Short mmCIF file of C-alpha atoms in Angstrom, two decimals:
data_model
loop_
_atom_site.label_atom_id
_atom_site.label_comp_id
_atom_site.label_asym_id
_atom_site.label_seq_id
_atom_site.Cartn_x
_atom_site.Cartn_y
_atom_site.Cartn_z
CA UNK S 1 -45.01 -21.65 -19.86
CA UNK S 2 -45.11 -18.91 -16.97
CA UNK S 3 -41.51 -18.86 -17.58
CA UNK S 4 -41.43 -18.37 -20.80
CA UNK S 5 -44.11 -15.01 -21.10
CA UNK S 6 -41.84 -13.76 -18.03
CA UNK S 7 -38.64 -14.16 -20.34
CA UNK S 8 -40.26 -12.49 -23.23
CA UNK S 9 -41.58 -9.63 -21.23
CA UNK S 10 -37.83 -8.62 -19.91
CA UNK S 11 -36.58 -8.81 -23.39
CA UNK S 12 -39.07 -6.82 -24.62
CA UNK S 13 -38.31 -4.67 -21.76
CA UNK S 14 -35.07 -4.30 -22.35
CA UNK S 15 -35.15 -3.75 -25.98
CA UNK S 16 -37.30 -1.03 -25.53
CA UNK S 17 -35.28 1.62 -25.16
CA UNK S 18 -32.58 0.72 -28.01
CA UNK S 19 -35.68 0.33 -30.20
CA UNK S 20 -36.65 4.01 -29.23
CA UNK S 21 -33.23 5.78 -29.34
CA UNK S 22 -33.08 3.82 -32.73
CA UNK S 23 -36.40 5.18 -33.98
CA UNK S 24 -35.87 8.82 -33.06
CA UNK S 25 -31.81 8.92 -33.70
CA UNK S 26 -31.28 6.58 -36.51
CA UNK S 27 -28.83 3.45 -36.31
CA UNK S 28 -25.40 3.76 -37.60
CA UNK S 29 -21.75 4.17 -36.51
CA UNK S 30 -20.92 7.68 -35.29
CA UNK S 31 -17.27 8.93 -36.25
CA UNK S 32 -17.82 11.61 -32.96
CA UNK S 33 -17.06 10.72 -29.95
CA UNK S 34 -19.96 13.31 -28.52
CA UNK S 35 -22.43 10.88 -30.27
CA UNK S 36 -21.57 7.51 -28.68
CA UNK S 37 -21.50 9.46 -25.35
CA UNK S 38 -24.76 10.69 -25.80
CA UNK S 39 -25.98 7.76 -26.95
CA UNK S 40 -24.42 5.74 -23.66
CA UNK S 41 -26.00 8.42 -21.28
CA UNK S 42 -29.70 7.88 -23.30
CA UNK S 43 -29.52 4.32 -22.65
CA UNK S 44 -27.79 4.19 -19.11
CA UNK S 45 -30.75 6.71 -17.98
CA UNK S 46 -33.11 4.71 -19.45
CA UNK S 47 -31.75 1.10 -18.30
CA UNK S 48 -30.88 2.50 -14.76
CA UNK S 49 -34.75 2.46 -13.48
CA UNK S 50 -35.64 -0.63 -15.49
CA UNK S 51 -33.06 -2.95 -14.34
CA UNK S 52 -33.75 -1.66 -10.88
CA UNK S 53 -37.12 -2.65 -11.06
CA UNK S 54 -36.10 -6.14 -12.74
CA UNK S 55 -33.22 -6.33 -9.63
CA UNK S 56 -35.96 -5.50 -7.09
CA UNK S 57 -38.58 -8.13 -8.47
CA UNK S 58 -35.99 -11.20 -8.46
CA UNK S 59 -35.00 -10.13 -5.33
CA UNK S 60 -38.87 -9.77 -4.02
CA UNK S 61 -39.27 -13.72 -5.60
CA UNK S 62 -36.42 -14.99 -3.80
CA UNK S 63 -37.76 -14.05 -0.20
CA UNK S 64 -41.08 -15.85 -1.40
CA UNK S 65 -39.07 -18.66 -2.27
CA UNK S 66 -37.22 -18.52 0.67
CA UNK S 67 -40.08 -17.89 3.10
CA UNK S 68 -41.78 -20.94 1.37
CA UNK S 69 -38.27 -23.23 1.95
CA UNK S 70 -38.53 -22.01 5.47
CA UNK S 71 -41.77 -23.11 5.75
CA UNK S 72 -41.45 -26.22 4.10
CA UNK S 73 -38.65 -26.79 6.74
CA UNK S 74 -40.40 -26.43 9.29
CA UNK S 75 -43.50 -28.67 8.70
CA UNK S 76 -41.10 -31.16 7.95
CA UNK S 77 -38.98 -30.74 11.62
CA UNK S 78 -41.82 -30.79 12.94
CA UNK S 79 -43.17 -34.08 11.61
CA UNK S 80 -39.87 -35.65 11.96
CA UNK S 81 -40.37 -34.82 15.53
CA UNK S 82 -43.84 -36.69 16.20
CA UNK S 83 -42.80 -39.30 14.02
CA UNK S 84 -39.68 -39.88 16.07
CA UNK S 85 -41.77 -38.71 19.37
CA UNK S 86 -44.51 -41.60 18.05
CA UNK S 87 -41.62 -44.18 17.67
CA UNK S 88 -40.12 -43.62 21.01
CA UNK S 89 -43.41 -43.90 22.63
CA UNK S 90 -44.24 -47.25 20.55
CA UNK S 91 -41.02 -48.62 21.86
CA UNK S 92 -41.90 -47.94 26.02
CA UNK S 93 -44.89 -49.27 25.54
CA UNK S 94 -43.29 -52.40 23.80
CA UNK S 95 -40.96 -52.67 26.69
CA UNK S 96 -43.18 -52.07 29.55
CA UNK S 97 -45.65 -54.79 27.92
CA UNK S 98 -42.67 -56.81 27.27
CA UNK S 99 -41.70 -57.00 30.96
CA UNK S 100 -45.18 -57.21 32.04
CA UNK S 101 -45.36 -60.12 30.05
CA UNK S 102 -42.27 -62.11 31.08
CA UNK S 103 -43.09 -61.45 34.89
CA UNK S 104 -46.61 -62.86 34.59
CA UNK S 105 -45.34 -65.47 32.84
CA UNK S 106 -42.75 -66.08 35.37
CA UNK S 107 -44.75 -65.88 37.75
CA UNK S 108 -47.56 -68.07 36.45
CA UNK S 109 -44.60 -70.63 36.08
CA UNK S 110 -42.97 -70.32 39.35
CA UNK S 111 -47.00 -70.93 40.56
CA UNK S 112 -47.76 -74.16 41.83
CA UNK S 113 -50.98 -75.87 40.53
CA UNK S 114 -54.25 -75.35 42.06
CA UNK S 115 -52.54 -72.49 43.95
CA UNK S 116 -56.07 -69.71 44.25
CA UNK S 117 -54.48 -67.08 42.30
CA UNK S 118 -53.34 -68.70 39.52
CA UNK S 119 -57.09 -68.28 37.88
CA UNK S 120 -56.04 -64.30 38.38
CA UNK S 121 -52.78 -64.22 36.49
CA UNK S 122 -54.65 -66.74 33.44
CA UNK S 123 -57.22 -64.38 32.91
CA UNK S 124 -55.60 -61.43 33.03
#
């Protein structure tokens, strides 16, 4: 909908002008030359400034788009980076546990029975 108003409003800009020269100078085809130069210069004064101004807004949205890409970039990097930082980390501990685990229990089987630590290594 925004869209839409914002397309209306530069047409009506842009008709503007031929809609004045029209009004005040009539609408025809000229047979002189003079007339269809003087008509050009009217409107190229007049649509000079304008579609500057129309140039200079687009190009003011696209760094706001672009600023809010970058952005958007960025948060995500950075999340990708704790994710993967949070996986890594996940994965140690996994290992270290993992080893941790086979020693004890390699331990606890290389143990003879009735041996005094063995109550250690079962409860811990």
């Amino acid at each position: 909908m925004k869209f839409k108003v914002l397309l209306a409003l530069c047409f009506l800009v842009l008709a503007t002008p031929i809609l004045f020269y029209i009004y005040q100078f009539g609408f025809g085809l000229w047979s002189e030359h003079s007339d269809w130069a003087s008509m050009g210069s009217a409107l190229g004064g007049l649509y000079t400034p304008i579609l500057a101004l129309l140039t200079l807004a687009v190009l003011v949205k696209q760094l706001q788009i672009q600023a809010q890409s970058r952005d958007y970039e960025q948060r995500e990097t950075s999340r990708k980076l704790v994710f993967d930082m949070v996986e890594k980390f996940a994965q140690k501990i996994e290992e270290r546990l993992d080893d941790e685990l086979r020693h004890n229990l390699y331990v606890l089987s290389e143990m003879p029975k009735g041996h005094p630590d063995s109550h250690v290594l079962k409860s811990g």
